[in-house]
PDB file of C-alpha atoms in Angstrom:
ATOM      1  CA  UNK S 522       5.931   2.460  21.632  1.00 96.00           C
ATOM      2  CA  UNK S 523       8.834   4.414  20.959  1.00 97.00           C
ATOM      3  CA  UNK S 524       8.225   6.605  17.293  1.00 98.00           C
ATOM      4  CA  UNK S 525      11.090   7.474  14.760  1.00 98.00           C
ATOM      5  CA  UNK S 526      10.219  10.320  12.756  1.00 97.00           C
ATOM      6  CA  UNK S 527      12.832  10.490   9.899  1.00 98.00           C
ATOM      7  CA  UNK S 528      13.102  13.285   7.733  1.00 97.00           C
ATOM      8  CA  UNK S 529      13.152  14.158   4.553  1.00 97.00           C
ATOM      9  CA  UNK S 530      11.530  11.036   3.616  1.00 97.00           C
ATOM     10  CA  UNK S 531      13.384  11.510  -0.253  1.00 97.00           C
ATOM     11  CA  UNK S 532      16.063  13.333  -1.228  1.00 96.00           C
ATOM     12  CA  UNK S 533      17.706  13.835  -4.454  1.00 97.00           C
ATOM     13  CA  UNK S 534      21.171  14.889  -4.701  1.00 97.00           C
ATOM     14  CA  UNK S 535      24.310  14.603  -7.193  1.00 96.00           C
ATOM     15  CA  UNK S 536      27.763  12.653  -6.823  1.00 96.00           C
ATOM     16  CA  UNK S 537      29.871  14.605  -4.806  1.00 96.00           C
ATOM     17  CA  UNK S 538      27.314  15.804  -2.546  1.00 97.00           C
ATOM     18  CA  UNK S 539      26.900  16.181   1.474  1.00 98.00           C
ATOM     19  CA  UNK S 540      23.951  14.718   2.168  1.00 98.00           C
ATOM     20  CA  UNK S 541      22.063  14.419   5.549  1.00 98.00           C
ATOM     21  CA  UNK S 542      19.577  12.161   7.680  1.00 98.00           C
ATOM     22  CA  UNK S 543      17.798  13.022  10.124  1.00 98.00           C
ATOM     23  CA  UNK S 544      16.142  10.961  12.477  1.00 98.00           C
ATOM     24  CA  UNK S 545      13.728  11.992  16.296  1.00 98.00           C
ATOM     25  CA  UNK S 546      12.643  10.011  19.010  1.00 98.00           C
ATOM     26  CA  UNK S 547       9.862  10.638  20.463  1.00 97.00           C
ATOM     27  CA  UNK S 548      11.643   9.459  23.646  1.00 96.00           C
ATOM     28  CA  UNK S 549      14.887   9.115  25.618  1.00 97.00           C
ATOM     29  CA  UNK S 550      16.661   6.275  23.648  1.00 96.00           C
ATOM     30  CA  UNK S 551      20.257   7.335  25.416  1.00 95.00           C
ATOM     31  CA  UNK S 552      22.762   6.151  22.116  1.00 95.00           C
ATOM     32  CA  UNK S 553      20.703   3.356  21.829  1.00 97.00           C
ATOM     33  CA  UNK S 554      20.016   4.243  17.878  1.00 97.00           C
ATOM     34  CA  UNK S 555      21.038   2.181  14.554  1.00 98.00           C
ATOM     35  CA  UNK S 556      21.067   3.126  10.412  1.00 98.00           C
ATOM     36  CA  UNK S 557      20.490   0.151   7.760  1.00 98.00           C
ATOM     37  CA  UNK S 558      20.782   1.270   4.183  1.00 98.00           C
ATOM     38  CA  UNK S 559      18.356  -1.048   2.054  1.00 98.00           C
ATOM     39  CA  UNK S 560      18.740  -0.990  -1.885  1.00 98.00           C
ATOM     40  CA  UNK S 561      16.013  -2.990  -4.148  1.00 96.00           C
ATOM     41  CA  UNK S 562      15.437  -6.301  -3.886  1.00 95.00           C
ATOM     42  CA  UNK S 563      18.013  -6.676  -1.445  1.00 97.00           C
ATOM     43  CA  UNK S 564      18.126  -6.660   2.710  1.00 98.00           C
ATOM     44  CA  UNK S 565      19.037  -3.761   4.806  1.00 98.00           C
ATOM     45  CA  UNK S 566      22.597  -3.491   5.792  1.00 98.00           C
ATOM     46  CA  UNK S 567      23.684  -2.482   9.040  1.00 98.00           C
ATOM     47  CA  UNK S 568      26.069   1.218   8.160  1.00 98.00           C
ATOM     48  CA  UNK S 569      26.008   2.864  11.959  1.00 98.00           C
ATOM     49  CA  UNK S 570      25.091   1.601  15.125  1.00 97.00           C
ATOM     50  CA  UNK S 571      25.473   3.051  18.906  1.00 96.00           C
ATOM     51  CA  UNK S 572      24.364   6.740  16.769  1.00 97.00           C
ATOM     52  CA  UNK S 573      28.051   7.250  15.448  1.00 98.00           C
ATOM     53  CA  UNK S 574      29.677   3.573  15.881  1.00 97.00           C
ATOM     54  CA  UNK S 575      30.525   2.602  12.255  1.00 98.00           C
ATOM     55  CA  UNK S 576      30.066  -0.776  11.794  1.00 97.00           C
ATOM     56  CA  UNK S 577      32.803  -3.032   9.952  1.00 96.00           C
ATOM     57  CA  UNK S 578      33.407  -2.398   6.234  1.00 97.00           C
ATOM     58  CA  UNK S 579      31.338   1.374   5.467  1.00 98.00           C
ATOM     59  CA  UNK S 580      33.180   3.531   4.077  1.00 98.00           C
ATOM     60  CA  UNK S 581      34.469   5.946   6.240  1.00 98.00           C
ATOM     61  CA  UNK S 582      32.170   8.355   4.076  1.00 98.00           C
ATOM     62  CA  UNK S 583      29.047   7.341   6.661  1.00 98.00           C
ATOM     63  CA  UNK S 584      29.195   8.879   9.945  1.00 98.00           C
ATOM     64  CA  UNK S 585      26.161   8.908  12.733  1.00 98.00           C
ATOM     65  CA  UNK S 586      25.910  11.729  15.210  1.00 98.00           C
ATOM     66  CA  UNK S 587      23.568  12.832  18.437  1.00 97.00           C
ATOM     67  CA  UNK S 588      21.934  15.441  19.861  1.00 96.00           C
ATOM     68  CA  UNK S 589      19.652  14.912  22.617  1.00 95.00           C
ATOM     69  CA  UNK S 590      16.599  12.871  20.803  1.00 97.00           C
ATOM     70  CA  UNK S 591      18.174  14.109  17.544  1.00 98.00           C
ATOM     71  CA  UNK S 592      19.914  11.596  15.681  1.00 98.00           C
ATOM     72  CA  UNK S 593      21.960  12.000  11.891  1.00 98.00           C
ATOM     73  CA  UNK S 594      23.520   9.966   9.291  1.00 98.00           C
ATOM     74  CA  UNK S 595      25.925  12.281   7.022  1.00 98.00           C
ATOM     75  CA  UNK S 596      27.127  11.239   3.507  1.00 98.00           C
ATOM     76  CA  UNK S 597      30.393  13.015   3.352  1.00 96.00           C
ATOM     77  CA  UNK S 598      30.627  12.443  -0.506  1.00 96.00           C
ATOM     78  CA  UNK S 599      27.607  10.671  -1.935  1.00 97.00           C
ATOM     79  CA  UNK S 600      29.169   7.707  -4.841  1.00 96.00           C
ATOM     80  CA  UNK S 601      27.310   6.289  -7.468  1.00 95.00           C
ATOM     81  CA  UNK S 602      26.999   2.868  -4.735  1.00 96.00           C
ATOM     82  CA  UNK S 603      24.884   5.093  -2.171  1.00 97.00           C
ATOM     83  CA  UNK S 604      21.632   5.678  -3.864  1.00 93.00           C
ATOM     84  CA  UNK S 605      19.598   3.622  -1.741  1.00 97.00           C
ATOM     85  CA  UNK S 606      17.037   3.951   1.110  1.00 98.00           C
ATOM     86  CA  UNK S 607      17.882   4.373   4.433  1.00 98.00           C
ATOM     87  CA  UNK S 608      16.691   3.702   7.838  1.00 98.00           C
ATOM     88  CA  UNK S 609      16.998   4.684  11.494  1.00 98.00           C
ATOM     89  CA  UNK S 610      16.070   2.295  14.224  1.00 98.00           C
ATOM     90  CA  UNK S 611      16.466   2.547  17.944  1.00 98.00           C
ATOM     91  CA  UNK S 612      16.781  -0.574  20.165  1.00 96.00           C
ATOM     92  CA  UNK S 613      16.838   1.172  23.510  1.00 96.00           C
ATOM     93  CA  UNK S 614      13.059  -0.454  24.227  1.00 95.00           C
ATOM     94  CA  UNK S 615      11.099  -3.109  22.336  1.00 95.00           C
ATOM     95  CA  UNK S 616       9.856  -2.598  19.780  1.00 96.00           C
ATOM     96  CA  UNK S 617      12.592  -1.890  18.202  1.00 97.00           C
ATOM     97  CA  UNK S 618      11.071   0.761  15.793  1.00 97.00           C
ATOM     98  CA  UNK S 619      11.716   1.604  12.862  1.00 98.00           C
ATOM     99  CA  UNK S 620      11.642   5.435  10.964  1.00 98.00           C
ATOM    100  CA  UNK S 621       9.858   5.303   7.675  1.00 98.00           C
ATOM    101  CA  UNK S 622      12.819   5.677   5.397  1.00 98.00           C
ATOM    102  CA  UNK S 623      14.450   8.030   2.950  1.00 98.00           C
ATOM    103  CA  UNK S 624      15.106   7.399  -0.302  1.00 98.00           C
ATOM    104  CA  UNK S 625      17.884   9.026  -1.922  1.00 97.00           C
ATOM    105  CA  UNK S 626      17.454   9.648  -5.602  1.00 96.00           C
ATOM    106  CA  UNK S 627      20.263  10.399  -8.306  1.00 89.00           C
ATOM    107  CA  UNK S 628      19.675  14.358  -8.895  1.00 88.00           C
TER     108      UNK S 628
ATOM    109  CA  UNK Y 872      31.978 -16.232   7.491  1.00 96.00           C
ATOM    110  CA  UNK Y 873      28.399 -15.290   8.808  1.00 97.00           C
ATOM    111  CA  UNK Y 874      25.420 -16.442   6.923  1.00 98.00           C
ATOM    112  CA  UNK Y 875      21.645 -16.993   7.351  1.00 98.00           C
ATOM    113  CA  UNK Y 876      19.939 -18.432   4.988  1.00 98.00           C
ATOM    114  CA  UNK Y 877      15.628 -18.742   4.484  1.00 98.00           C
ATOM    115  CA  UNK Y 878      13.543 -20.768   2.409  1.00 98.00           C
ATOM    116  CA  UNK Y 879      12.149 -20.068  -0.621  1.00 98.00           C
ATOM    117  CA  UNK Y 880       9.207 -18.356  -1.556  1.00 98.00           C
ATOM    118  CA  UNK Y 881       5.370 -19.533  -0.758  1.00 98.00           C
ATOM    119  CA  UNK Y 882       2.299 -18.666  -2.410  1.00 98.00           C
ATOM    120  CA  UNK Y 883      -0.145 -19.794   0.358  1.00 98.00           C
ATOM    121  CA  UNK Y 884      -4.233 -19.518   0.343  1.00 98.00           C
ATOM    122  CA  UNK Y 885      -6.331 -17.256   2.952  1.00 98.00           C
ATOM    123  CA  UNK Y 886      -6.054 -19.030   5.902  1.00 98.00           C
ATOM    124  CA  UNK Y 887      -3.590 -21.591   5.170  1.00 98.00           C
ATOM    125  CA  UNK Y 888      -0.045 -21.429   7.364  1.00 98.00           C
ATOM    126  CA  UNK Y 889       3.185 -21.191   6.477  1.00 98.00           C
ATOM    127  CA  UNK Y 890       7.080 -21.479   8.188  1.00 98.00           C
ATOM    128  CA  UNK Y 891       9.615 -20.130   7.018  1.00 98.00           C
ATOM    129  CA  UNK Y 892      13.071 -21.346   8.191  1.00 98.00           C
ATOM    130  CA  UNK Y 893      16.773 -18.958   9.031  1.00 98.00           C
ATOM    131  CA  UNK Y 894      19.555 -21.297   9.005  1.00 98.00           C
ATOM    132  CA  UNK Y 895      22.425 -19.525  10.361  1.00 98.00           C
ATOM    133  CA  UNK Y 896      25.759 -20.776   9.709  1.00 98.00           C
ATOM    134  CA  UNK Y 897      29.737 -19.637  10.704  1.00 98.00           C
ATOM    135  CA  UNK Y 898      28.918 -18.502  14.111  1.00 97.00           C
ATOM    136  CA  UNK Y 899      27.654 -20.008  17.367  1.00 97.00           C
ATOM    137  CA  UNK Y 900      23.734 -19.728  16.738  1.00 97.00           C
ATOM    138  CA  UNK Y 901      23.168 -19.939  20.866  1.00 96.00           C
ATOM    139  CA  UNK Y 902      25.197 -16.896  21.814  1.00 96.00           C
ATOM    140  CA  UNK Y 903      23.271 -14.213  19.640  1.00 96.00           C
ATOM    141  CA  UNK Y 904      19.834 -13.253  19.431  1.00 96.00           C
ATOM    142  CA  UNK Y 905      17.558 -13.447  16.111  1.00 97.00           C
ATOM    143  CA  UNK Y 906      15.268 -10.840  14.928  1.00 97.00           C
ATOM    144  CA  UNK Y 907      12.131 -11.218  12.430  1.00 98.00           C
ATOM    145  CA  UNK Y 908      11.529  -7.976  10.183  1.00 98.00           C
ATOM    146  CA  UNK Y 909       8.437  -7.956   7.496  1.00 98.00           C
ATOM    147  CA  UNK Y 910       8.555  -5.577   4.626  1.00 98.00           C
ATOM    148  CA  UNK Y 911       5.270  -5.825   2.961  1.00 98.00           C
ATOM    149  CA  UNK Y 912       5.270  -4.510  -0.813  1.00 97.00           C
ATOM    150  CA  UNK Y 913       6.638  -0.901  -1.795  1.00 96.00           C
ATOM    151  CA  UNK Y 914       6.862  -0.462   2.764  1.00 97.00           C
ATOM    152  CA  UNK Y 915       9.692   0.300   4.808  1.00 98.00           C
ATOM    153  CA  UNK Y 916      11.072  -2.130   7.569  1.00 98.00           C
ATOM    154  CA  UNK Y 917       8.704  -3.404  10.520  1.00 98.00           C
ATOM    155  CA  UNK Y 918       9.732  -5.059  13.889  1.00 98.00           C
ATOM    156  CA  UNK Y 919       8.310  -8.535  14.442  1.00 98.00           C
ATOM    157  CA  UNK Y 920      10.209  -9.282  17.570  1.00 97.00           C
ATOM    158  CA  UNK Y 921      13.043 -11.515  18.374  1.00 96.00           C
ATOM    159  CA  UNK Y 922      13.566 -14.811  20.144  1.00 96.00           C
ATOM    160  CA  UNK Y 923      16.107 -15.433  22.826  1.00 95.00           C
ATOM    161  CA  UNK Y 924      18.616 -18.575  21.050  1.00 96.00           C
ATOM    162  CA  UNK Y 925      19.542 -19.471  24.097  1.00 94.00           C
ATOM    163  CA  UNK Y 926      16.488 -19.838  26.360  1.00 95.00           C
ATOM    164  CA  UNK Y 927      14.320 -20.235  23.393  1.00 96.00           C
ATOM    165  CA  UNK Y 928      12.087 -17.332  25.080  1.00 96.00           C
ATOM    166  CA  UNK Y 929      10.223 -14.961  22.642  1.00 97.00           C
ATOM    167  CA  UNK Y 930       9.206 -11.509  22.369  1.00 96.00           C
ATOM    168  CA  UNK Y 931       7.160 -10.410  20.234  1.00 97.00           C
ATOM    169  CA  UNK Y 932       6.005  -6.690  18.536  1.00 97.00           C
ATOM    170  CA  UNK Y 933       2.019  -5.904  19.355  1.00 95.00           C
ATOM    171  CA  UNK Y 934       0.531  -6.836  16.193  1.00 94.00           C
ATOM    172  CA  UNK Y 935       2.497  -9.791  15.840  1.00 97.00           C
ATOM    173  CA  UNK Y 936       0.804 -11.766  18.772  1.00 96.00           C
ATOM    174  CA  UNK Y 937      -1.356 -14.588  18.319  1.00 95.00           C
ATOM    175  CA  UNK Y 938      -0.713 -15.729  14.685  1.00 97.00           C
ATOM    176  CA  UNK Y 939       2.908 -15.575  14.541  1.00 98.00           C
ATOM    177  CA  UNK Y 940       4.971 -18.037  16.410  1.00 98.00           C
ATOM    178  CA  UNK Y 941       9.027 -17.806  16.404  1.00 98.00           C
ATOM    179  CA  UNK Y 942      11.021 -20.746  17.283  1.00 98.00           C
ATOM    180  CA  UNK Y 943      14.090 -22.742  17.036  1.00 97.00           C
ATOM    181  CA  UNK Y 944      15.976 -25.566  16.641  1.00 98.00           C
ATOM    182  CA  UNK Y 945      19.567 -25.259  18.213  1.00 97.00           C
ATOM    183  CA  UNK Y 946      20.538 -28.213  16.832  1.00 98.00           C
ATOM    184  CA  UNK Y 947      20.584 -27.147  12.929  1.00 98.00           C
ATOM    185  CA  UNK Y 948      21.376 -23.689  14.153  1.00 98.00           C
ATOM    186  CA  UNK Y 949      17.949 -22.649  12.933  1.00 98.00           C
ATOM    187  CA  UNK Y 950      15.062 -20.264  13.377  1.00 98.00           C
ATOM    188  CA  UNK Y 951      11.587 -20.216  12.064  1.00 98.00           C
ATOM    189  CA  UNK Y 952       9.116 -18.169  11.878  1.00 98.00           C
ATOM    190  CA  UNK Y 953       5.569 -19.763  11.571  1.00 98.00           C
ATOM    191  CA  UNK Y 954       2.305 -17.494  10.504  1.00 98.00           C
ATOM    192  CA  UNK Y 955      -1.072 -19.167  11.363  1.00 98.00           C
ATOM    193  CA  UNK Y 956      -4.813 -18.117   9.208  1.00 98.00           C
ATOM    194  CA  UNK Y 957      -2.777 -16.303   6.692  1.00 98.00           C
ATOM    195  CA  UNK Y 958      -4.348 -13.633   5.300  1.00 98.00           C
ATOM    196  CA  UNK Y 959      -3.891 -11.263   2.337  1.00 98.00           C
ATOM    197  CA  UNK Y 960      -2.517  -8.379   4.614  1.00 97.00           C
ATOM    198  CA  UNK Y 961       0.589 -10.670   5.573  1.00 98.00           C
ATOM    199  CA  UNK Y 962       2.001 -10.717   1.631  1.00 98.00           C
ATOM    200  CA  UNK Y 963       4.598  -9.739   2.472  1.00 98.00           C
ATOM    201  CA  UNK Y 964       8.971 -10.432   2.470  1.00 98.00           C
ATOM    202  CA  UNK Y 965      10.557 -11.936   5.751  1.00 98.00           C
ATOM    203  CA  UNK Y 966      14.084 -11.526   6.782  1.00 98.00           C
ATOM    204  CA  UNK Y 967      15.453 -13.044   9.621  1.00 98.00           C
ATOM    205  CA  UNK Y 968      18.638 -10.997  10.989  1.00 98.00           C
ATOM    206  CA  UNK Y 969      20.881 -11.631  13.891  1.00 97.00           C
ATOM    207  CA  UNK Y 970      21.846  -9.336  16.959  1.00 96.00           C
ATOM    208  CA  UNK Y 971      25.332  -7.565  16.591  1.00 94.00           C
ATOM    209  CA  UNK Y 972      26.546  -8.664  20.069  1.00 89.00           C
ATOM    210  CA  UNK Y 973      26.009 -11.571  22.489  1.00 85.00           C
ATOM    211  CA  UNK Y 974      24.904  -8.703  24.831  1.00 79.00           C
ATOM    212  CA  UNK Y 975      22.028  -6.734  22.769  1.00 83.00           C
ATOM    213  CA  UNK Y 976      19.620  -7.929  20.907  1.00 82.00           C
ATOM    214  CA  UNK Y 977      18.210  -5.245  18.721  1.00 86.00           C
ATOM    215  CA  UNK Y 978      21.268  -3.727  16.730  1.00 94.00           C
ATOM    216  CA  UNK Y 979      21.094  -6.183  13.384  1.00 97.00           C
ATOM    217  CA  UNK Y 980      24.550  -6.984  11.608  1.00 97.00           C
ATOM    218  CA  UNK Y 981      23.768  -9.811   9.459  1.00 98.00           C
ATOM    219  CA  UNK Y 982      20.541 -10.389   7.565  1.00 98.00           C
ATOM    220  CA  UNK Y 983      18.859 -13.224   5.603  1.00 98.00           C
ATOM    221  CA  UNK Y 984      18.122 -12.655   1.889  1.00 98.00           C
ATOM    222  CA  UNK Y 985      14.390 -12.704   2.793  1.00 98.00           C
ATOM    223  CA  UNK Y 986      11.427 -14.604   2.265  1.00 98.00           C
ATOM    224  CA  UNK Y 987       8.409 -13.601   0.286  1.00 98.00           C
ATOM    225  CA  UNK Y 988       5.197 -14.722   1.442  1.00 98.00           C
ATOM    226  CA  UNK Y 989       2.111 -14.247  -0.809  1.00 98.00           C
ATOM    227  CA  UNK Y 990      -1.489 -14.672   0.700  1.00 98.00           C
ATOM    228  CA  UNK Y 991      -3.710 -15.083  -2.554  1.00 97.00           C
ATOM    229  CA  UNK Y 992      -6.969 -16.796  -3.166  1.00 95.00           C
TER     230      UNK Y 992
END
């Protein structure tokens, strides 16, 4: 199986802040690499998918990037809406794994 | 607009079963793939597998052989996910969530509220 090693696994940071996400696959997953954000009680929501492909309705604050087996989400300007916990997943090979989250905290 | 929609919540015994149903509604069900996640309390996300809507054919995550049975019916646009000799390792909230494009089928763009499944004696 394919493993997603996310890091940090909890963050705290302020409104108004750069914040990033990073996410490594233990393997080749070409672009093949997704980001859900997840608050409580409620089901993940699909923010970035193809590494950088923002999917319909995120703010344009979200933005995915690549490097090799190097993946990152970047929070331009964290808002009051984004404390949540976030996810990587790759669907290049099943399973489609998951990283073990981060949560971001209000600082 | 897009929706899936599970059943309610079960409180099931040790070895009892359970189903728990997707119906997925303002799209054509057959052209995009479903996906079953678990979250089990205070966890992050898991992969379960997903199920081919238009063949029917399954695939399923190691760990989630044996027990746990996906399945459809096309014509009420729903899935369901069945769990065999429950026990208290599988309490745990189900989502079903659909495929982003007719051509992938792990990149999930809509999601079902979940379903909580409790295995309790």
């Amino acid at each position: 199986d394919i493993q997603m090693t996310q890091s940090p696994s909890s963050l705290s940071a302020s409104v108004g802040d750069r914040v990033t996400i990073t996410c490594r696959a233990n393997h080749t997953i070409s672009n093949y690499l997704n980001w859900y954000q997840q608050k409580p009680g409620k089901a993940p929501k699909l923010l970035i998918y193809a590494a950088s492909s923002l999917q319909g309705g995120v703010p344009l604050r979200f933005s995915g990037s690549e490097s090799g087996t190097d993946f990152t989400l970047t929070i331009s300007s964290l808002q009051p809406e984004d404390f949540a916990t976030y996810y990587c997943q790759q669907s290049y090979r099943t399973p489609y794994t998951f990283g073990q989250g981060t949560k971001l905290e209000i600082k | 607009q897009v929706q899936l929609v599970q059943s309610g919540s079960e409180l099931k015994r040790p070895g009892a079963s359970v189903k728990v149903s997707c119906k997925a509604s303002g799209y054509t069900f057959t052209n995009y793939a479903m996906n079953w996640v678990r979250q089990a309390p205070g966890q992050g996300l898991e992969w379960m597998g997903w199920i081919n809507t238009n063949t029917g054919n399954p695939t399923y995550a190691q760990g989630f052989t044996g027990r746990f049975v996906f399945s459809l019916d096309t014509a009420v646009s729903t899935a369901y996910l069945q769990i065999s000799s429950l026990k208290a390792e599988d309490t745990a909230v189900y989502h079903c969530a659909r495929a982003r494009s007719p051509k992938t089928s792990g990149s999930l763009d809509y999601w079902g509220q979940g379903t909580l499944v409790t295995v309790s004696s």
